[in-house]
């Protein structure tokens, strides 16, 4: 058997780990990639904060218009602009059965927004959207309960700006009460340009 065979032993190689130089190269590559990605991440977060705030304002307007038509009551949306902005809705009180609704919602401030018939308080605040600012806001938009049109007829607009001012969006409320967004200049986050 085995007595006549020669065994060939290979020299034992030590297990090799990574050197400090290799580790430093990997860390440097990761640092370079992070430095390239950071500005894009900042712009992405800035755009998403603005988009979230603008979508919330559109939702308040849509809920107010819907409540006005559904419950046959005048509903208004109040705006206050700046860095501490607020958008809120208020309706006339539900009349007694058989009573005709007359008039419009009296002027109110956003902080006076009340529960709309059949829903919660409809309001969004700057504190929910850190850093987003609102400029050129109309004082109040009134919805006609029969048609859903804004009264008096016309288009109302406001501008919102992202926290780092990379982006802005214009919110337009058309005479028919529909709200839409557009971006002055470049498009972002699926918002078409104006």
Coordinates of C-alpha atoms in Angstrom, one line a residue:
X1 CA 0.0 0.0 0.0
X2 CA 0.6 3.3 1.2
X3 CA 4.2 2.8 2.2
X4 CA 5.5 3.3 -1.3
X5 CA 3.7 6.6 -1.8
X6 CA 5.3 9.8 -1.2
X7 CA 3.3 12.5 0.4
X8 CA 3.6 15.9 -1.0
X9 CA 3.0 18.4 1.6
X10 CA 2.3 21.9 0.6
X11 CA 3.7 24.7 2.6
X12 CA 1.2 26.1 5.1
X13 CA 0.0 29.6 4.1
X14 CA -1.1 31.9 6.8
X15 CA -4.7 33.2 6.5
X16 CA -4.5 36.6 5.2
X17 CA -6.7 39.5 6.6
X18 CA -7.0 43.0 5.3
X19 CA -4.2 45.5 5.8
X20 CA -4.7 49.0 7.2
X21 CA -3.9 50.4 3.8
X22 CA -6.8 48.4 2.2
X23 CA -9.1 49.5 5.0
X24 CA -8.2 53.2 4.5
X25 CA -8.9 52.9 0.8
X26 CA -12.4 51.5 1.4
X27 CA -13.1 54.2 4.0
X28 CA -11.9 56.9 1.6
X29 CA -14.1 55.5 -1.2
X30 CA -17.2 55.5 1.1
X31 CA -16.4 59.1 2.2
X32 CA -16.2 60.3 -1.4
X33 CA -19.5 58.5 -2.3
X34 CA -21.2 60.1 0.8
X35 CA -19.9 63.5 -0.2
X36 CA -21.3 63.2 -3.7
X37 CA -24.7 61.9 -2.4
X38 CA -25.3 64.3 0.5
X39 CA -26.3 67.4 -1.6
X40 CA -28.8 65.2 -3.6
X41 CA -30.3 63.8 -0.4
X42 CA -30.7 67.3 1.0
X43 CA -32.5 68.5 -2.1
X44 CA -34.7 65.4 -2.1
X45 CA -35.7 65.9 1.6
X46 CA -36.3 69.6 0.8
X47 CA -38.6 68.8 -2.1
X48 CA -40.5 66.1 -0.1
X49 CA -41.2 68.5 2.8
X50 CA -42.6 71.1 0.4
X51 CA -44.6 68.5 -1.5
X52 CA -46.1 67.1 1.7
X53 CA -47.1 70.6 2.9
X54 CA -48.6 71.6 -0.5
X55 CA -50.6 68.3 -0.7
X56 CA -52.0 68.9 2.8
X57 CA -53.2 72.4 1.8
X58 CA -54.8 71.0 -1.4
X59 CA -56.5 68.4 0.9
X60 CA -57.9 71.1 3.2
X61 CA -59.3 73.0 0.2
X62 CA -60.8 69.8 -1.4
X63 CA -62.4 68.8 2.0
X64 CA -63.9 72.2 2.4
X65 CA -65.4 72.3 -1.1
X66 CA -66.7 68.7 -0.7
X67 CA -68.3 69.5 2.7
X68 CA -70.0 72.6 1.2
X69 CA -71.6 70.8 -1.6
X70 CA -72.4 67.6 0.3
X71 CA -74.1 69.4 3.2
X72 CA -75.5 72.3 1.2
X73 CA -73.7 74.8 3.6
X74 CA -71.4 77.7 2.8
X75 CA -67.8 76.8 3.8
X76 CA -64.8 79.0 3.8
X77 CA -61.0 78.4 4.0
X78 CA -58.8 80.9 5.8
X79 CA -55.1 81.4 5.2
X80 CA -52.3 83.0 7.1
X81 CA -48.9 83.1 5.4
X82 CA -45.3 83.5 6.4
X83 CA -43.1 81.1 8.3
X84 CA -45.9 80.3 10.9
X85 CA -48.6 79.7 8.3
X86 CA -52.0 78.0 8.7
X87 CA -54.8 76.9 6.5
X88 CA -58.2 76.0 8.0
X89 CA -61.8 75.6 7.1
X90 CA -65.1 76.6 8.8
X91 CA -68.7 76.2 7.8
X92 CA -71.9 77.8 8.8
X93 CA -73.8 75.9 11.5
X94 CA -76.2 73.2 10.3
X95 CA -79.6 74.9 10.3
X96 CA -82.7 73.4 11.9
X97 CA -84.8 71.2 9.6
X98 CA -86.7 73.2 7.0
X99 CA -84.7 76.3 7.6
X100 CA -83.1 78.0 4.6
X101 CA -79.4 78.7 4.8
X102 CA -78.5 82.3 3.9
X103 CA -75.3 84.2 4.0
X104 CA -71.6 83.3 3.9
X105 CA -69.1 82.3 6.6
X106 CA -68.0 85.4 8.5
X107 CA -64.3 86.3 8.3
X108 CA -62.3 84.2 10.6
X109 CA -58.7 83.3 11.2
X110 CA -57.2 79.9 10.6
X111 CA -56.8 79.3 14.3
X112 CA -60.6 79.6 14.5
X113 CA -61.2 76.7 12.1
X114 CA -64.0 74.5 13.4
X115 CA -65.3 71.0 12.7
X116 CA -66.9 70.8 9.4
X117 CA -70.3 69.0 9.3
X118 CA -69.5 65.2 9.3
X119 CA -65.7 65.5 9.7
X120 CA -62.9 66.5 12.0
X121 CA -61.3 69.9 12.2
X122 CA -59.9 70.6 8.8
X123 CA -56.6 72.5 9.2
X124 CA -52.9 72.2 8.5
X125 CA -50.2 74.1 10.2
X126 CA -46.6 75.1 9.4
X127 CA -45.5 73.2 12.6
X128 CA -46.5 70.0 10.8
X129 CA -44.2 70.9 7.9
X130 CA -40.9 72.1 9.4
X131 CA -39.3 75.0 7.5
X132 CA -41.9 75.3 4.7
X133 CA -43.1 78.9 4.3
X134 CA -46.1 80.4 2.6
X135 CA -46.4 83.7 0.8
X136 CA -49.0 85.6 -1.2
X137 CA -51.9 83.8 0.5
X138 CA -55.4 85.0 0.0
X139 CA -57.3 85.9 3.2
X140 CA -60.3 83.7 2.7
X141 CA -61.9 81.5 0.0
X142 CA -65.7 81.0 0.2
X143 CA -67.4 78.0 -1.5
X144 CA -70.9 78.2 -2.8
X145 CA -72.9 75.2 -1.5
X146 CA -75.0 74.8 -4.6
X147 CA -72.2 74.7 -7.2
X148 CA -68.9 74.3 -5.3
X149 CA -67.7 77.5 -7.1
X150 CA -65.6 80.0 -5.1
X151 CA -67.3 83.3 -4.4
X152 CA -66.7 85.8 -5.8
X153 CA -65.6 84.0 -9.0
X154 CA -62.0 84.1 -9.9
X155 CA -58.7 82.3 -9.4
X156 CA -56.9 82.5 -6.0
X157 CA -53.2 81.6 -5.7
X158 CA -50.6 81.2 -3.1
X159 CA -46.9 80.3 -3.1
X160 CA -45.1 77.9 -0.8
X161 CA -41.3 77.6 -0.5
X162 CA -39.2 74.6 0.6
X163 CA -37.1 74.9 3.9
X164 CA -33.8 75.5 2.0
X165 CA -35.5 77.5 -0.7
X166 CA -34.4 75.1 -3.4
X167 CA -38.0 74.7 -4.6
X168 CA -41.3 76.6 -4.7
X169 CA -44.8 75.6 -5.7
X170 CA -47.8 77.7 -6.7
X171 CA -51.2 76.5 -5.5
X172 CA -54.0 77.7 -7.7
X173 CA -57.7 77.5 -6.7
X174 CA -59.7 77.8 -9.9
X175 CA -63.2 79.4 -10.0
X176 CA -64.7 75.9 -10.0
X177 CA -63.1 75.3 -6.6
X178 CA -60.5 72.8 -7.8
X179 CA -57.0 73.2 -6.4
X180 CA -53.9 72.3 -8.4
X181 CA -50.1 72.7 -8.0
X182 CA -47.5 73.9 -10.4
X183 CA -43.8 74.7 -10.0
X184 CA -42.6 78.1 -11.2
X185 CA -39.4 77.3 -13.1
X186 CA -38.3 73.6 -12.9
X187 CA -40.5 70.7 -12.2
X188 CA -39.9 68.6 -9.0
X189 CA -41.6 65.7 -7.3
X190 CA -44.1 65.2 -10.2
X191 CA -45.3 68.8 -9.9
X192 CA -45.6 70.2 -13.4
X193 CA -44.0 73.5 -14.3
X194 CA -46.2 76.7 -14.5

